[in-house]
mmCIF file of C-alpha atoms in Angstrom:
data_model
loop_
_atom_site.group_PDB
_atom_site.id
_atom_site.type_symbol
_atom_site.label_atom_id
_atom_site.label_comp_id
_atom_site.label_asym_id
_atom_site.label_seq_id
_atom_site.Cartn_x
_atom_site.Cartn_y
_atom_site.Cartn_z
ATOM 1 C CA MET Q 251 -2.488 38.484 26.144
ATOM 2 C CA THR Q 252 0.875 36.782 26.573
ATOM 3 C CA TRP Q 253 -0.808 33.370 26.710
ATOM 4 C CA LEU Q 254 -2.710 34.102 23.481
ATOM 5 C CA THR Q 255 0.489 35.230 21.773
ATOM 6 C CA GLU Q 256 2.242 32.024 22.821
ATOM 7 C CA GLN Q 257 -0.587 29.888 21.465
ATOM 8 C CA ILE Q 258 -0.617 31.719 18.140
ATOM 9 C CA SER Q 259 3.162 31.397 17.918
ATOM 10 C CA ALA Q 260 2.946 27.680 18.650
ATOM 11 C CA VAL Q 261 0.338 27.162 15.935
ATOM 12 C CA GLY Q 262 2.393 29.211 13.483
ATOM 13 C CA ALA Q 263 5.528 27.229 14.279
ATOM 14 C CA TRP Q 264 3.649 23.954 13.773
ATOM 15 C CA VAL Q 265 2.269 25.095 10.412
ATOM 16 C CA LEU Q 266 5.724 26.244 9.307
ATOM 17 C CA ASN Q 267 7.250 22.920 10.335
ATOM 18 C CA GLN Q 268 4.610 21.035 8.355
ATOM 19 C CA ILE Q 269 5.284 23.159 5.271
ATOM 20 C CA VAL Q 270 9.021 22.527 5.561
ATOM 21 C CA TYR Q 271 8.393 18.809 6.155
ATOM 22 C CA THR Q 272 6.144 18.599 3.090
ATOM 23 C CA GLY Q 273 8.737 20.403 0.997
ATOM 24 C CA ARG Q 274 11.479 18.022 2.102
ATOM 25 C CA PHE Q 275 9.273 15.041 1.319
ATOM 26 C CA GLY Q 276 8.449 16.456 -2.119
ATOM 27 C CA HIS Q 277 12.122 17.052 -2.898
ATOM 28 C CA PHE Q 278 13.039 13.552 -1.704
ATOM 29 C CA SER Q 279 10.250 12.011 -3.795
ATOM 30 C CA TRP Q 280 11.402 13.865 -6.894
ATOM 31 C CA GLN Q 281 14.985 12.682 -6.351
ATOM 32 C CA VAL Q 282 13.845 9.068 -6.011
ATOM 33 C CA ILE Q 283 11.585 9.201 -9.069
ATOM 34 C CA ARG Q 284 14.447 10.703 -11.081
ATOM 35 C CA LYS Q 285 16.588 7.681 -10.171
ATOM 36 C CA PHE Q 286 13.827 5.210 -11.097
ATOM 37 C CA PRO Q 287 15.126 4.494 -14.651
ATOM 38 C CA ALA Q 288 18.626 3.880 -13.284
ATOM 39 C CA SER Q 289 17.271 1.323 -10.800
ATOM 40 C CA LEU Q 290 15.991 -0.791 -13.689
ATOM 41 C CA LYS Q 291 19.590 -1.250 -14.846
ATOM 42 C CA ARG Q 292 20.268 -3.055 -11.556
ATOM 43 C CA PHE Q 293 17.147 -5.150 -11.729
ATOM 44 C CA SER Q 294 18.759 -7.994 -9.771
ATOM 45 C CA ILE Q 295 18.727 -5.723 -6.701
ATOM 46 C CA VAL Q 296 15.083 -4.887 -7.367
ATOM 47 C CA VAL Q 297 14.188 -8.585 -7.601
ATOM 48 C CA GLN Q 298 16.087 -9.268 -4.386
ATOM 49 C CA GLN Q 299 14.105 -6.558 -2.606
ATOM 50 C CA MET Q 300 10.850 -7.844 -4.106
ATOM 51 C CA MET Q 301 11.569 -11.289 -2.695
ATOM 52 C CA PHE Q 302 12.387 -9.771 0.694
ATOM 53 C CA LEU Q 303 9.292 -7.562 0.840
ATOM 54 C CA GLY Q 304 6.994 -10.194 -0.663
ATOM 55 C CA ASN Q 305 8.078 -12.943 1.710
ATOM 56 C CA HIS Q 306 7.507 -10.600 4.628
ATOM 57 C CA SER Q 307 3.975 -9.757 3.524
ATOM 58 C CA LEU Q 308 2.613 -12.739 1.589
ATOM 59 C CA LEU Q 309 1.261 -14.825 4.469
ATOM 60 C CA ILE Q 310 -0.588 -12.052 6.292
ATOM 61 C CA ILE Q 311 -2.023 -10.734 3.011
ATOM 62 C CA ALA Q 312 -3.223 -14.172 1.875
ATOM 63 C CA VAL Q 313 -4.823 -14.984 5.227
ATOM 64 C CA SER Q 314 -6.445 -11.547 5.469
ATOM 65 C CA GLY Q 315 -7.736 -11.842 1.913
ATOM 66 C CA PHE Q 316 -9.373 -15.196 2.617
ATOM 67 C CA PHE Q 317 -11.206 -14.000 5.707
ATOM 68 C CA ILE Q 318 -12.281 -10.700 4.154
ATOM 69 C CA GLY Q 319 -13.661 -12.615 1.176
ATOM 70 C CA ALA Q 320 -15.406 -14.997 3.557
ATOM 71 C CA VAL Q 321 -17.024 -12.099 5.417
ATOM 72 C CA LEU Q 322 -18.127 -10.555 2.122
ATOM 73 C CA GLY Q 323 -19.666 -13.874 1.108
ATOM 74 C CA LEU Q 324 -21.501 -14.203 4.411
ATOM 75 C CA GLN Q 325 -22.780 -10.635 4.633
ATOM 76 C CA GLY Q 326 -23.417 -10.353 0.906
ATOM 77 C CA TYR Q 327 -25.568 -13.463 0.795
ATOM 78 C CA ASP Q 328 -27.572 -12.297 3.809
ATOM 79 C CA ILE Q 329 -28.331 -8.999 2.037
ATOM 80 C CA LEU Q 330 -28.902 -10.363 -1.471
ATOM 81 C CA VAL Q 331 -31.203 -13.209 -0.426
ATOM 82 C CA THR Q 332 -33.586 -10.604 1.010
ATOM 83 C CA TYR Q 333 -34.145 -9.271 -2.513
ATOM 84 C CA GLY Q 334 -33.986 -12.646 -4.255
ATOM 85 C CA SER Q 335 -30.648 -11.823 -5.910
ATOM 86 C CA GLU Q 336 -28.363 -14.368 -4.255
ATOM 87 C CA GLU Q 337 -27.041 -15.433 -7.676
ATOM 88 C CA ALA Q 338 -25.193 -12.079 -7.802
ATOM 89 C CA LEU Q 339 -23.027 -13.026 -4.813
ATOM 90 C CA GLY Q 340 -19.961 -13.623 -6.975
ATOM 91 C CA VAL Q 341 -20.304 -10.183 -8.554
ATOM 92 C CA LEU Q 342 -20.576 -8.494 -5.160
ATOM 93 C CA VAL Q 343 -17.515 -10.266 -3.763
ATOM 94 C CA ALA Q 344 -15.397 -9.751 -6.873
ATOM 95 C CA LEU Q 345 -16.182 -6.068 -7.425
ATOM 96 C CA ALA Q 346 -15.800 -5.188 -3.745
ATOM 97 C CA LEU Q 347 -12.374 -6.823 -3.691
ATOM 98 C CA ILE Q 348 -11.068 -5.768 -7.091
ATOM 99 C CA ARG Q 349 -12.240 -2.152 -6.970
ATOM 100 C CA GLU Q 350 -11.730 -1.220 -3.326
ATOM 101 C CA LEU Q 351 -10.864 -3.684 -0.605
ATOM 102 C CA GLY Q 352 -8.087 -5.469 -2.469
ATOM 103 C CA PRO Q 353 -5.873 -2.465 -3.255
ATOM 104 C CA VAL Q 354 -6.637 -0.578 -0.029
ATOM 105 C CA VAL Q 355 -6.358 -3.385 2.528
ATOM 106 C CA THR Q 356 -3.294 -4.858 0.824
ATOM 107 C CA ALA Q 357 -1.612 -1.448 0.856
ATOM 108 C CA LEU Q 358 -2.416 -0.909 4.543
ATOM 109 C CA LEU Q 359 -1.064 -4.343 5.458
ATOM 110 C CA PHE Q 360 1.966 -3.793 3.239
ATOM 111 C CA ALA Q 361 2.683 -0.468 4.937
ATOM 112 C CA GLY Q 362 2.469 -2.054 8.371
ATOM 113 C CA ARG Q 363 4.638 -5.047 7.493
ATOM 114 C CA ALA Q 364 7.047 -4.204 4.679
ATOM 115 C CA GLY Q 365 6.995 -0.413 4.999
ATOM 116 C CA THR Q 366 8.148 -0.472 8.598
ATOM 117 C CA SER Q 367 10.936 -2.934 7.790
ATOM 118 C CA LEU Q 368 12.135 -0.619 5.013
ATOM 119 C CA THR Q 369 12.111 2.366 7.364
ATOM 120 C CA ALA Q 370 14.015 0.449 10.027
ATOM 121 C CA GLU Q 371 16.566 -0.813 7.485
ATOM 122 C CA ILE Q 372 17.288 2.629 6.021
ATOM 123 C CA GLY Q 373 17.225 4.214 9.481
ATOM 124 C CA LEU Q 374 19.821 1.755 10.757
ATOM 125 C CA MET Q 375 21.962 2.360 7.682
ATOM 126 C CA ARG Q 376 21.709 6.092 8.378
ATOM 127 C CA SER Q 377 22.579 5.706 12.077
ATOM 128 C CA GLY Q 378 25.459 3.369 11.194
ATOM 129 C CA GLU Q 379 26.744 5.986 8.718
ATOM 130 C CA GLN Q 380 26.666 3.472 5.862
ATOM 131 C CA LEU Q 381 24.921 5.975 3.594
ATOM 132 C CA SER Q 382 27.485 8.653 4.462
ATOM 133 C CA ALA Q 383 30.278 6.184 3.704
ATOM 134 C CA MET Q 384 28.767 5.537 0.274
ATOM 135 C CA GLU Q 385 28.719 9.258 -0.453
ATOM 136 C CA MET Q 386 32.375 9.556 0.588
ATOM 137 C CA MET Q 387 33.264 6.727 -1.826
ATOM 138 C CA GLY Q 388 31.453 8.471 -4.664
ATOM 139 C CA VAL Q 389 28.480 6.085 -4.657
ATOM 140 C CA ASP Q 390 25.060 7.715 -4.862
ATOM 141 C CA PRO Q 391 22.923 6.119 -2.091
ATOM 142 C CA MET Q 392 19.774 7.341 -3.824
ATOM 143 C CA GLN Q 393 20.627 5.305 -6.908
ATOM 144 C CA ARG Q 394 22.245 2.336 -5.169
ATOM 145 C CA VAL Q 395 20.005 1.884 -2.107
ATOM 146 C CA ILE Q 396 16.843 4.000 -2.197
ATOM 147 C CA ALA Q 397 15.656 3.765 -5.826
ATOM 148 C CA PRO Q 398 15.784 -0.070 -6.103
ATOM 149 C CA ARG Q 399 13.710 -0.414 -2.943
ATOM 150 C CA PHE Q 400 11.198 2.117 -4.253
ATOM 151 C CA THR Q 401 10.910 0.186 -7.518
ATOM 152 C CA ALA Q 402 10.461 -3.055 -5.587
ATOM 153 C CA THR Q 403 7.552 -1.652 -3.569
ATOM 154 C CA MET Q 404 5.902 -0.278 -6.701
ATOM 155 C CA ILE Q 405 6.070 -3.707 -8.392
ATOM 156 C CA SER Q 406 5.413 -5.889 -5.338
ATOM 157 C CA LEU Q 407 2.164 -4.299 -4.232
ATOM 158 C CA PRO Q 408 0.180 -4.976 -7.454
ATOM 159 C CA ILE Q 409 1.298 -8.623 -7.325
ATOM 160 C CA LEU Q 410 0.274 -8.946 -3.684
ATOM 161 C CA THR Q 411 -3.031 -7.232 -4.471
ATOM 162 C CA MET Q 412 -3.790 -9.805 -7.169
ATOM 163 C CA ILE Q 413 -3.054 -12.590 -4.691
ATOM 164 C CA PHE Q 414 -5.294 -10.900 -2.111
ATOM 165 C CA ASN Q 415 -8.127 -10.626 -4.645
ATOM 166 C CA ALA Q 416 -7.797 -14.237 -5.802
ATOM 167 C CA VAL Q 417 -7.714 -15.640 -2.273
ATOM 168 C CA GLY Q 418 -10.594 -13.349 -1.246
ATOM 169 C CA ILE Q 419 -12.772 -14.581 -4.112
ATOM 170 C CA ILE Q 420 -12.006 -18.158 -3.061
ATOM 171 C CA GLY Q 421 -12.929 -17.247 0.524
ATOM 172 C CA GLY Q 422 -16.262 -15.864 -0.663
ATOM 173 C CA TYR Q 423 -16.841 -19.044 -2.679
ATOM 174 C CA VAL Q 424 -16.079 -21.299 0.299
ATOM 175 C CA VAL Q 425 -18.593 -19.503 2.519
ATOM 176 C CA GLY Q 426 -21.215 -18.657 -0.088
ATOM 177 C CA VAL Q 427 -21.252 -21.955 -1.988
ATOM 178 C CA TRP Q 428 -19.827 -24.654 0.265
ATOM 179 C CA LEU Q 429 -21.209 -23.495 3.615
ATOM 180 C CA ILE Q 430 -24.397 -21.599 2.721
ATOM 181 C CA GLY Q 431 -25.316 -23.476 -0.439
ATOM 182 C CA SER Q 432 -25.462 -20.778 -3.121
ATOM 183 C CA ASP Q 433 -25.267 -21.975 -6.721
ATOM 184 C CA SER Q 434 -21.664 -22.559 -7.815
ATOM 185 C CA GLY Q 435 -22.272 -21.945 -11.515
ATOM 186 C CA ALA Q 436 -24.059 -18.658 -10.872
ATOM 187 C CA TYR Q 437 -21.220 -17.521 -8.597
ATOM 188 C CA TRP Q 438 -18.616 -17.821 -11.367
ATOM 189 C CA SER Q 439 -20.746 -17.029 -14.436
ATOM 190 C CA HIS Q 440 -22.188 -13.777 -13.082
ATOM 191 C CA MET Q 441 -18.728 -12.730 -11.933
ATOM 192 C CA GLN Q 442 -17.245 -13.421 -15.362
ATOM 193 C CA ALA Q 443 -20.030 -11.504 -17.101
ATOM 194 C CA SER Q 444 -19.927 -8.450 -14.827
ATOM 195 C CA VAL Q 445 -16.239 -7.834 -14.075
ATOM 196 C CA ASP Q 446 -14.574 -5.746 -16.785
ATOM 197 C CA VAL Q 447 -10.872 -6.201 -17.438
ATOM 198 C CA PHE Q 448 -10.123 -2.525 -18.040
ATOM 199 C CA SER Q 449 -12.563 -0.547 -15.908
ATOM 200 C CA ASP Q 450 -12.421 -2.888 -12.899
ATOM 201 C CA ILE Q 451 -9.214 -4.935 -12.911
ATOM 202 C CA GLY Q 452 -7.178 -2.280 -14.735
ATOM 203 C CA ASN Q 453 -8.200 0.511 -12.386
ATOM 204 C CA GLY Q 454 -7.519 -1.736 -9.403
ATOM 205 C CA VAL Q 455 -3.990 -2.340 -10.691
ATOM 206 C CA ILE Q 456 -3.464 1.402 -11.180
ATOM 207 C CA LYS Q 457 -4.573 1.996 -7.599
ATOM 208 C CA SER Q 458 -2.169 -0.621 -6.263
ATOM 209 C CA ILE Q 459 0.744 0.871 -8.231
ATOM 210 C CA VAL Q 460 0.029 4.337 -6.803
ATOM 211 C CA PHE Q 461 -0.307 2.893 -3.299
ATOM 212 C CA GLY Q 462 2.995 1.063 -3.761
ATOM 213 C CA MET Q 463 4.660 4.338 -4.690
ATOM 214 C CA ILE Q 464 3.145 6.022 -1.627
ATOM 215 C CA VAL Q 465 4.278 3.309 0.783
ATOM 216 C CA GLY Q 466 7.750 3.187 -0.745
ATOM 217 C CA LEU Q 467 8.312 6.941 -0.726
ATOM 218 C CA VAL Q 468 6.980 7.438 2.802
ATOM 219 C CA ALA Q 469 8.885 4.480 4.264
ATOM 220 C CA LEU Q 470 12.173 5.411 2.604
ATOM 221 C CA PHE Q 471 11.815 9.102 3.472
ATOM 222 C CA GLN Q 472 11.114 8.352 7.124
ATOM 223 C CA GLY Q 473 14.119 6.060 7.331
ATOM 224 C CA TYR Q 474 16.383 8.431 5.401
ATOM 225 C CA THR Q 475 15.526 11.421 7.603
ATOM 226 C CA SER Q 476 15.234 9.601 10.947
ATOM 227 C CA ARG Q 477 17.400 10.571 13.878
ATOM 228 C CA ALA Q 478 20.450 8.351 14.329
ATOM 229 C CA THR Q 479 19.192 6.822 17.582
ATOM 230 C CA PRO Q 480 17.096 3.745 18.412
ATOM 231 C CA GLU Q 481 14.287 6.033 19.562
ATOM 232 C CA GLY Q 482 14.497 8.027 16.334
ATOM 233 C CA VAL Q 483 14.215 4.891 14.199
ATOM 234 C CA SER Q 484 11.300 3.665 16.321
ATOM 235 C CA ARG Q 485 9.409 6.931 15.858
ATOM 236 C CA ALA Q 486 10.144 6.864 12.136
ATOM 237 C CA THR Q 487 8.561 3.418 11.758
ATOM 238 C CA THR Q 488 5.467 4.638 13.595
ATOM 239 C CA ARG Q 489 5.211 7.680 11.331
ATOM 240 C CA THR Q 490 5.539 5.408 8.308
ATOM 241 C CA VAL Q 491 2.376 3.510 9.225
ATOM 242 C CA VAL Q 492 0.388 6.625 10.150
ATOM 243 C CA VAL Q 493 1.352 8.784 7.166
ATOM 244 C CA SER Q 494 1.110 5.920 4.659
ATOM 245 C CA SER Q 495 -2.339 4.916 5.899
ATOM 246 C CA LEU Q 496 -3.704 8.463 5.698
ATOM 247 C CA LEU Q 497 -2.281 9.027 2.214
ATOM 248 C CA ILE Q 498 -3.583 5.666 0.981
ATOM 249 C CA LEU Q 499 -7.113 6.446 2.136
ATOM 250 C CA ALA Q 500 -6.986 9.994 0.755
ATOM 251 C CA PHE Q 501 -5.679 8.920 -2.647
ATOM 252 C CA ASP Q 502 -8.155 6.040 -2.734
ATOM 253 C CA PHE Q 503 -11.019 8.519 -2.484
ATOM 254 C CA ILE Q 504 -9.521 10.759 -5.164
ATOM 255 C CA MET Q 505 -8.855 7.912 -7.594
ATOM 256 C CA THR Q 506 -12.234 6.276 -6.958
ATOM 257 C CA ALA Q 507 -13.969 9.559 -7.735
ATOM 258 C CA MET Q 508 -11.982 9.867 -10.952
ATOM 259 C CA MET Q 509 -12.320 6.242 -12.076
ATOM 260 C CA PHE Q 510 -15.775 5.074 -11.075
ATOM 261 C CA ALA Q 511 -17.907 8.188 -10.524
ATOM 262 C CA SER Q 512 -20.431 8.581 -13.315
#
């Protein structure tokens, strides 16, 4: 009976901790979003952070986009040629990238590359008491440090997603047209006729903005609340990747159901 009581108590304590953790994250997110308009007044800091985050992520996103597009071209042609519809290869590659793979894969890569660097940066500032020093000097760290980085992630991810999509479509073209021999004109013309600016590209941009907000909030929260030790910062960066990835996939399902389900 004692063992059962201990197990129930442990489960209850875990649930309570998760509720408290979720509440702290919600409060932090609300504070950051409240400071969002103020961060636009210091847009030079936002641009600086965009350059930092973009340079960290651009190469891996471009390379990943090319190879994912190439795989889509290879697999898509193999499937479509069975039904005599190989001229629709461009549509398959473009819609798969623009609707789903582009926003999701870019966000996952962004979380692993830029999100962890944000967490480590804020965690080191917390352990070095730089944020506490700002508060003592009357400077709001939320407005001066956190909000501009959140804005930068929200703007950077849609741009990186567009690059991912463009490079992925080129990768599909290289494999499907140059290597396999599919018709070049059909690849582009069917894509142009089938991809809608608002329902496809617009919804993909909305997804990437939401994913950018998720990565930014999770990364900054983990760094802001990390323990002031090297081990604490290390664990915070790990949690950034795990939590961001789960939230990205969950919100992708929700938004896909809302946007594309008919």
